[in-house]
Coordinates of C-alpha atoms in Angstrom, one line a residue:
Chain A
M1 CA 26.4 -12.4 -4.1
R2 CA 22.8 -13.5 -4.5
E3 CA 20.8 -12.0 -7.4
A4 CA 17.7 -10.3 -6.1
S5 CA 14.5 -10.8 -8.0
V6 CA 10.9 -10.0 -7.8
I7 CA 8.0 -12.4 -7.8
A8 CA 4.5 -11.0 -8.5
P9 CA 1.9 -13.8 -8.2
R10 CA -1.7 -13.4 -9.4
S11 CA -3.1 -16.2 -7.2
L12 CA -2.8 -17.2 -3.6
R13 CA -1.6 -20.6 -4.7
E14 CA 1.3 -19.1 -6.6
A15 CA 2.1 -16.9 -3.7
L16 CA 2.1 -19.7 -1.2
R17 CA 4.5 -21.7 -3.4
A18 CA 6.9 -18.8 -3.5
V19 CA 6.8 -17.6 0.1
G20 CA 9.0 -20.4 1.7
R21 CA 11.9 -20.0 -0.8
K22 CA 15.3 -19.0 0.5
G23 CA 15.9 -15.3 0.4
V24 CA 12.3 -14.4 -0.3
V25 CA 10.5 -11.7 1.7
A26 CA 6.8 -11.0 1.3
V27 CA 5.8 -7.4 0.7
A28 CA 2.3 -6.1 1.6
G29 CA 2.4 -2.3 1.7
G30 CA 6.1 -2.1 2.3
T31 CA 5.9 1.0 4.5
D32 CA 7.8 -0.6 7.3
L33 CA 9.8 -3.1 5.2
L34 CA 11.4 -0.6 2.9
V35 CA 12.4 1.6 5.8
R36 CA 14.1 -1.4 7.4
L37 CA 15.9 -2.2 4.1
H38 CA 16.9 1.4 3.4
D39 CA 20.5 0.8 4.4
V40 CA 20.9 -2.8 3.3
A41 CA 23.6 -3.0 0.7
A42 CA 23.1 -4.3 -2.9
G43 CA 23.6 -8.0 -3.0
E44 CA 22.3 -8.4 0.6
R45 CA 18.8 -7.5 -0.4
P46 CA 16.1 -10.2 -0.4
S47 CA 14.0 -11.2 -3.4
F48 CA 10.5 -9.5 -3.1
L49 CA 7.3 -11.4 -3.2
V50 CA 5.0 -8.6 -4.2
L51 CA 1.4 -9.6 -3.1
D52 CA -0.5 -6.7 -4.7
G53 CA -1.8 -8.9 -7.6
V54 CA -3.5 -11.4 -5.4
R55 CA -7.1 -10.1 -5.5
T56 CA -8.5 -12.3 -2.8
L57 CA -6.3 -10.8 -0.2
H58 CA -7.9 -7.3 -0.5
S59 CA -11.5 -8.0 0.6
I60 CA -13.7 -6.8 3.5
A61 CA -16.5 -9.2 3.8
P62 CA -19.1 -10.6 6.3
R63 CA -18.3 -14.1 7.4
G64 CA -20.9 -15.9 9.4
K65 CA -21.9 -13.6 12.2
G66 CA -18.6 -11.8 11.9
L67 CA -16.2 -10.1 9.5
A68 CA -13.3 -11.4 7.5
L69 CA -10.7 -8.9 6.3
G70 CA -8.0 -9.7 3.7
P71 CA -4.5 -8.8 5.0
L72 CA -3.9 -6.4 2.1
V73 CA -6.8 -4.1 3.2
T74 CA -5.2 -0.7 3.7
F75 CA -5.5 1.7 6.6
S76 CA -7.3 4.0 4.3
E77 CA -9.8 1.3 3.3
I78 CA -10.4 0.6 7.0
E79 CA -10.8 4.3 7.7
R80 CA -13.5 4.6 5.0
S81 CA -15.4 1.3 5.6
S82 CA -18.9 2.1 6.9
L83 CA -19.3 -1.6 7.8
L84 CA -16.2 -1.4 10.0
R85 CA -17.2 2.0 11.5
T86 CA -20.3 0.4 13.0
L87 CA -18.8 -3.0 13.8
A88 CA -15.2 -2.3 14.8
P89 CA -15.0 1.4 15.8
Q90 CA -11.7 0.9 17.6
L91 CA -10.1 -0.4 14.5
V92 CA -11.3 2.5 12.4
E93 CA -10.1 5.0 15.0
A94 CA -6.7 3.4 15.0
A95 CA -6.4 3.3 11.2
S96 CA -7.3 7.0 10.9
V97 CA -4.7 8.3 13.3
A98 CA -1.7 6.2 12.2
G99 CA 1.0 7.6 9.8
S100 CA 0.0 10.1 7.2
V101 CA -2.4 10.1 4.3
Q102 CA 0.5 8.7 2.1
I103 CA 1.3 6.0 4.6
R104 CA -2.4 5.0 5.2
N105 CA -3.0 4.7 1.5
R106 CA -0.3 2.1 1.4
A107 CA 0.1 0.4 4.8
T108 CA -1.9 -2.8 5.3
L109 CA -3.6 -4.7 8.1
G110 CA -1.6 -7.8 7.5
G111 CA 1.7 -5.8 7.3
N112 CA 0.9 -4.1 10.7
I113 CA 0.3 -7.6 12.2
A114 CA 3.3 -9.4 10.6
N115 CA 5.6 -6.5 11.5
G116 CA 5.0 -7.5 15.1
S117 CA 5.8 -4.1 16.7
P118 CA 4.2 -3.7 20.2
A119 CA 3.4 -0.1 19.0
G120 CA 1.5 -1.2 15.9
D121 CA -1.6 0.8 16.1
L122 CA -4.1 -1.8 14.7
L123 CA -3.0 -4.4 17.2
P124 CA -4.7 -3.3 20.5
P125 CA -8.1 -3.0 18.6
L126 CA -7.6 -6.5 17.2
Y127 CA -6.9 -7.8 20.7
V128 CA -10.1 -6.3 22.1
L129 CA -12.1 -7.6 19.1
S130 CA -10.7 -11.2 19.8
A131 CA -9.4 -11.4 16.3
R132 CA -8.4 -14.7 14.8
L133 CA -5.7 -15.0 12.2
E134 CA -5.8 -17.5 9.3
L135 CA -2.2 -18.5 8.4
S136 CA -1.9 -20.4 5.1
Y137 CA 0.9 -22.5 3.6
S138 CA 1.1 -24.6 0.5
G139 CA -1.3 -27.4 1.2
G140 CA -3.1 -26.2 4.3
R141 CA -3.8 -23.6 6.8
R142 CA -4.1 -23.0 10.6
Q143 CA -5.8 -20.5 12.9
V144 CA -4.1 -18.5 15.6
M145 CA -5.7 -16.2 18.1
I146 CA -4.2 -12.7 17.8
E147 CA -2.9 -12.9 21.4
D148 CA -1.0 -16.1 20.6
F149 CA 0.6 -14.7 17.5
F150 CA 3.3 -12.4 19.0
K151 CA 6.3 -13.7 20.9
G152 CA 8.2 -10.4 21.3
P153 CA 9.1 -7.2 19.5
G154 CA 9.2 -8.2 15.8
E155 CA 8.8 -11.9 16.6
T156 CA 5.8 -13.8 15.7
V157 CA 4.7 -17.5 15.3
L158 CA 4.4 -17.0 11.5
R159 CA 6.5 -19.6 9.9
R160 CA 8.8 -18.9 6.9
N161 CA 6.4 -20.7 4.5
E162 CA 3.2 -19.1 5.7
L163 CA 1.2 -16.0 4.9
I164 CA -1.5 -14.3 6.9
T165 CA -4.5 -14.8 4.6
R166 CA -7.5 -13.6 6.7
V167 CA -8.2 -11.6 9.8
V168 CA -11.5 -12.7 11.3
F169 CA -13.5 -11.3 14.2
E170 CA -17.0 -11.4 15.5
R171 CA -19.4 -8.6 15.0
S172 CA -19.4 -6.4 18.0
Q173 CA -22.2 -3.9 18.8
N174 CA -20.2 -2.8 21.8
R175 CA -18.8 0.6 22.6
G176 CA -15.2 0.9 21.9
F177 CA -12.3 3.3 21.6
F178 CA -8.7 3.5 20.6
L179 CA -6.6 6.3 22.0
R180 CA -2.9 7.0 21.7
L181 CA -0.1 9.4 22.5
A182 CA 2.8 10.3 20.2
V183 CA 5.2 13.1 19.8
R184 CA 3.0 14.6 17.2
R185 CA -0.4 13.7 15.7
A186 CA 0.9 12.5 12.3
L187 CA 3.7 10.3 11.4
A188 CA 4.8 9.3 14.8
I189 CA 5.0 5.9 16.4
S190 CA 2.8 5.6 19.5
K191 CA 4.5 6.1 22.9
V192 CA 1.5 4.4 24.5
S193 CA -2.0 3.4 23.2
V194 CA -5.1 1.9 24.8
A195 CA -8.0 0.1 23.1
A196 CA -11.2 -1.2 24.7
N197 CA -14.4 -3.0 23.8
V198 CA -17.1 -2.5 26.4
S199 CA -20.8 -3.5 26.6
L200 CA -23.1 -2.1 29.2
R201 CA -26.4 -3.5 30.5
N202 CA -28.6 -1.5 32.8
G203 CA -25.7 0.9 33.2
R204 CA -23.3 -1.9 34.4
V205 CA -20.3 -3.4 32.6
Q206 CA -21.5 -6.6 31.1
S207 CA -18.3 -7.4 29.2
V208 CA -15.0 -5.6 28.8
R209 CA -11.7 -6.1 27.0
I210 CA -8.8 -3.7 27.3
A211 CA -5.5 -3.8 25.5
L212 CA -2.4 -1.7 26.0
G213 CA 0.1 -0.9 23.2
A214 CA 3.7 0.1 23.4
V215 CA 4.0 -0.7 27.1
A216 CA 5.4 -4.3 27.0
P217 CA 7.3 -6.5 24.6
T218 CA 3.9 -7.3 22.9
V219 CA 0.5 -5.8 23.2
L220 CA -0.9 -6.6 26.6
R221 CA -4.4 -7.4 27.9
A222 CA -5.2 -5.5 31.1
S223 CA -7.0 -8.5 32.6
R224 CA -7.0 -7.4 36.2
T225 CA -8.6 -4.1 35.2
E226 CA -11.2 -6.0 33.1
E227 CA -12.0 -8.2 36.1
Y228 CA -12.4 -5.2 38.3
L229 CA -14.8 -3.4 35.9
L230 CA -17.1 -6.4 35.3
G231 CA -20.5 -5.8 36.8
R232 CA -19.7 -2.2 38.0
E233 CA -21.2 1.0 36.9
L234 CA -18.9 3.4 35.0
D235 CA -18.7 6.3 37.5
R236 CA -15.9 8.6 38.6
D237 CA -14.7 6.2 41.4
S238 CA -14.7 3.0 39.4
I239 CA -13.0 4.7 36.4
E240 CA -10.3 6.1 38.7
T241 CA -9.7 2.7 40.3
A242 CA -9.5 1.1 36.8
C243 CA -7.0 3.6 35.6
G244 CA -4.7 2.9 38.6
L245 CA -5.0 -0.8 38.0
A246 CA -4.2 -0.5 34.3
S247 CA -1.2 1.6 35.0
G248 CA 0.0 -1.2 37.3
E249 CA -0.5 -3.8 34.6
A250 CA 1.7 -2.0 32.1
A251 CA 5.3 -3.1 31.9
P252 CA 6.9 -0.3 29.9
I253 CA 10.6 0.5 29.2
D254 CA 12.6 3.7 28.7
D255 CA 13.5 4.1 25.0
I256 CA 13.9 6.9 22.5
R257 CA 10.2 7.6 22.2
S258 CA 9.4 7.9 25.9
E259 CA 10.1 6.9 29.5
A260 CA 8.7 4.0 31.4
D261 CA 7.2 6.2 34.2
Y262 CA 5.4 8.5 31.8
R263 CA 4.1 5.6 29.7
R264 CA 2.7 3.9 32.9
E265 CA 1.0 7.1 34.0
M266 CA -0.5 7.7 30.5
V267 CA -2.0 4.3 30.3
G268 CA -4.3 5.3 33.1
V269 CA -4.9 8.8 31.6
L270 CA -5.9 7.3 28.2
L271 CA -8.1 4.6 29.7
G272 CA -9.8 7.2 31.8
R273 CA -10.5 9.4 28.8
G274 CA -11.9 6.5 26.9
L275 CA -14.1 5.2 29.7
L276 CA -15.5 8.6 30.5
R277 CA -16.4 9.0 26.8
I278 CA -18.3 5.7 27.0
A279 CA -19.9 6.6 30.3
S280 CA -21.1 10.0 29.1
A281 CA -22.4 8.6 25.7
R282 CA -25.2 6.7 27.5
Chain B
M1 CA 17.3 2.4 -1.0
K2 CA 20.9 3.4 -1.6
G3 CA 23.5 1.2 -3.2
P4 CA 26.6 1.3 -5.3
Q5 CA 25.0 -1.0 -7.7
D6 CA 25.7 -0.5 -11.4
S7 CA 22.4 0.1 -13.1
A8 CA 23.5 -1.9 -16.2
T9 CA 24.0 -5.1 -14.3
V10 CA 21.0 -5.1 -12.0
A11 CA 18.2 -7.6 -12.3
R12 CA 15.2 -6.1 -14.1
V13 CA 11.6 -6.9 -14.6
Q14 CA 9.2 -5.7 -17.3
V15 CA 6.3 -3.4 -16.2
S16 CA 3.7 -1.3 -18.0
F17 CA 2.5 1.9 -16.4
R18 CA 1.2 5.4 -17.2
L19 CA 3.3 8.3 -16.1
N20 CA 1.7 11.8 -16.5
G21 CA -0.8 10.5 -19.0
V22 CA 1.8 8.7 -21.2
S23 CA 2.0 4.9 -21.5
F24 CA 5.4 3.3 -20.7
R25 CA 6.7 -0.2 -21.1
K26 CA 10.0 -0.5 -19.3
R27 CA 12.3 -2.9 -17.7
V28 CA 12.8 -1.6 -14.1
P29 CA 15.4 -2.7 -11.5
V30 CA 13.8 -5.2 -9.2
D31 CA 14.9 -3.6 -5.9
W32 CA 14.8 0.1 -6.8
T33 CA 12.1 2.3 -5.2
L34 CA 9.8 4.2 -7.5
L35 CA 11.5 7.3 -6.3
R36 CA 14.9 6.2 -7.5
Y37 CA 13.5 4.9 -10.7
L38 CA 11.7 8.2 -11.5
R39 CA 14.9 10.2 -10.8
E40 CA 17.8 8.0 -11.9
G41 CA 15.9 5.7 -14.4
L42 CA 13.7 8.3 -16.2
G43 CA 15.3 11.6 -15.3
Y44 CA 12.2 13.0 -13.6
Y45 CA 13.9 15.0 -11.0
G46 CA 10.8 17.0 -10.0
T47 CA 9.9 14.3 -7.4
K48 CA 12.3 15.2 -4.6
C49 CA 14.4 12.8 -2.5
G50 CA 14.3 13.9 1.1
C51 CA 14.3 11.4 3.9
E52 CA 13.7 8.1 1.9
I53 CA 11.8 6.7 4.9
G54 CA 8.3 8.1 4.4
D55 CA 8.6 10.9 6.9
C56 CA 9.0 14.1 4.8
G57 CA 6.5 13.7 1.9
A58 CA 8.9 15.4 -0.6
C59 CA 8.5 12.4 -2.9
T60 CA 4.7 12.3 -2.9
V61 CA 3.2 11.2 -6.2
L62 CA -0.3 10.3 -7.3
Y63 CA -0.7 6.5 -7.6
D64 CA -4.0 5.6 -9.1
G65 CA -5.4 8.9 -7.9
V66 CA -4.2 8.8 -4.3
A67 CA -1.1 10.3 -2.6
L68 CA 1.8 7.9 -1.8
N69 CA 5.4 8.2 -0.9
A70 CA 7.5 7.1 -3.9
C71 CA 10.3 6.2 -1.6
L72 CA 8.2 3.4 0.0
I73 CA 7.1 1.7 -3.2
L74 CA 9.2 -0.7 -5.3
A75 CA 9.5 0.2 -9.0
P76 CA 8.1 -3.2 -10.0
Q77 CA 4.9 -2.3 -8.1
V78 CA 4.0 0.3 -10.7
D79 CA 2.8 -2.4 -13.1
G80 CA -0.6 -1.4 -14.4
V81 CA -0.6 1.8 -12.3
D82 CA -1.5 5.4 -13.3
I83 CA 1.2 7.7 -11.9
W84 CA 1.3 11.5 -11.8
T85 CA 4.3 13.6 -10.8
I86 CA 4.9 17.3 -10.5
E87 CA 6.2 17.3 -14.2
G88 CA 2.7 16.4 -15.4
V89 CA 0.7 18.9 -13.3
A90 CA 0.8 22.1 -15.4
P91 CA -1.5 22.0 -18.4
Q92 CA 0.3 20.6 -21.4
G93 CA 0.9 22.7 -24.5
E94 CA -0.3 25.8 -22.7
R95 CA 1.6 28.5 -20.9
G96 CA 1.2 28.9 -17.2
L97 CA 0.8 26.8 -14.2
H98 CA -1.9 24.7 -12.7
P99 CA -4.2 26.6 -10.3
V100 CA -2.7 24.8 -7.3
Q101 CA 0.8 25.8 -8.4
Q102 CA -0.3 29.3 -9.1
A103 CA -1.9 29.7 -5.7
F104 CA 1.3 28.4 -4.0
V105 CA 3.3 31.1 -5.9
E106 CA 0.9 33.9 -5.1
R107 CA 0.5 33.1 -1.4
G108 CA 4.2 32.9 -0.7
A109 CA 4.0 29.1 0.0
V110 CA 7.2 28.5 -1.9
H111 CA 10.5 29.5 -0.3
C112 CA 13.3 27.1 -1.0
G113 CA 10.9 25.0 -3.0
F114 CA 12.2 21.6 -2.1
C115 CA 9.0 20.4 -0.4
T116 CA 6.7 22.1 -3.0
P117 CA 6.3 19.3 -5.5
G118 CA 5.2 17.0 -2.6
F119 CA 2.8 19.5 -1.2
V120 CA 1.3 20.2 -4.6
M121 CA 0.7 16.4 -5.2
S122 CA -0.9 16.0 -1.8
T123 CA -3.1 19.0 -2.4
I124 CA -4.3 17.6 -5.7
A125 CA -5.0 14.2 -4.0
L126 CA -7.1 16.1 -1.4
F127 CA -9.1 17.9 -4.2
L128 CA -9.8 14.6 -5.9
E129 CA -11.6 13.7 -2.6
T130 CA -13.2 17.0 -1.7
R131 CA -13.3 20.2 -3.6
N132 CA -14.0 22.4 -0.6
P133 CA -11.9 21.2 2.2
S134 CA -12.1 22.8 5.7
R135 CA -8.9 24.1 7.3
Q136 CA -8.8 21.0 9.5
E137 CA -9.2 18.7 6.5
I138 CA -6.4 20.5 4.8
K139 CA -4.1 20.1 7.8
E140 CA -4.9 16.4 8.0
A141 CA -4.3 15.9 4.3
L142 CA -0.9 17.7 4.4
A143 CA 0.3 16.2 7.7
G144 CA 2.6 13.8 5.8
N145 CA 4.5 16.7 4.1
L146 CA 7.1 18.7 5.9
C147 CA 8.2 22.2 5.1
R148 CA 11.1 23.8 7.0
C149 CA 10.8 27.4 5.5
T150 CA 7.4 28.9 5.3
G151 CA 5.8 27.6 8.5
Y152 CA 2.7 26.2 6.9
I153 CA 0.3 29.2 7.2
Q154 CA 1.1 30.3 3.7
I155 CA 0.7 26.7 2.4
L156 CA -2.8 26.4 4.1
D157 CA -3.7 29.7 2.6
A158 CA -2.6 28.6 -0.8
V159 CA -4.7 25.5 -0.7
K160 CA -7.7 27.6 0.3
T161 CA -7.0 30.0 -2.6
A162 CA -6.6 27.1 -5.1
A163 CA -9.9 25.6 -3.9
S164 CA -11.8 28.8 -4.6
R165 CA -10.5 28.9 -8.2
L166 CA -10.6 25.2 -9.1
R167 CA -12.6 24.1 -12.1
D168 CA -13.6 20.5 -13.0
R169 CA -11.2 20.4 -15.9
D170 CA -8.3 21.2 -13.6
L171 CA -8.7 17.8 -12.0
K172 CA -10.0 15.6 -14.8
K173 CA -6.7 14.2 -16.0
F174 CA -5.6 13.1 -12.5
V175 CA -8.6 10.8 -12.0
S176 CA -7.3 7.3 -12.3
R177 CA -9.0 5.1 -14.9
R178 CA -8.7 2.2 -12.6
R179 CA -10.7 3.6 -9.8

């Protein structure tokens, strides 16, 4: 039987030295991790690398023309950040509807990413913001685009000796939204979610990114829908066609939270709501 | 987290924290949750153990002035933190309840009482942010707490009643020194 312990580093250097050790699991907010470990017997539990004390992982700061967020930024901090409200409205919308007050006060950006759930609410916004992840290990670091980070449900390219140390994205003055459906408003995992980042010029779509959550093994870009919308006006016809296309791009399954057919249908409904909102805000 | 583990043999780590205004320095089991440590380690049974997966809110405590589920925090993570539980809510050395508790009693917001400590802590966390919350703000602030008896209307009324009576000194002690 292995003796569990707890490691509470004060610096990133110390944290990176500890993260690769056998039996060590990094804890950010712990709101998913502790649920998963709930029924794990004593003696089978990992040693916890508690990251709270590493101050540099908590920041929200401008970087170049963009923004750099520490992985320990909580959902509540995202929700309240006036900087993010202007520059990443999708991310703020997603952070304010996930979980409950108690969960949002604790759950983190980095944890939501590392957890790797296709239903993670912050992920579709990060896809449409073209976020880049900085992964650090003792002695170096590498960059991975958010779309290349996930391999499947709960599976990522993060190596055992690495931590997510920054989430970076460009400033976006575009219009965006995040919409989701779940069994109730609070404390429910998304059945389906849609995020978008749209810029209009002279009433026409100049650029558009759309990401779908909980309808495939990983979050999915709706690239055919994006292609269709480029250069078009957002009117009733184009939105309706886009909704149909997006439904077709989803690859959902039946599971305890919902059914494939319903999810596919709702991808279109949510995208339609969001696009109409953008069209009528002009 | 459950486990047959004997608390005498479990690995421990030293932490310092404030609980209900009193400073503690304790060796806490490394893989216990704060909830288990409050109840089994310190004998503070006011914080209720419901679902243990962050769904029911019965274990809500104030953690540096904000509401958290004690079942989703490791006991070692309280190092340097200011924690308030239901035991610390009523004014010390005086008779009577805190205005939030009093309002819950008067409005019939307490039936079996199991969820009440969590609701009271979430309500105090809400008042630390806004003293005059709208009904919608109250609903959002309490969305992480489940009640299976009263049906919520009485609870919302209780929060409204408490808001109308609250004085500055009713909240002062809960404001974290770290924030």
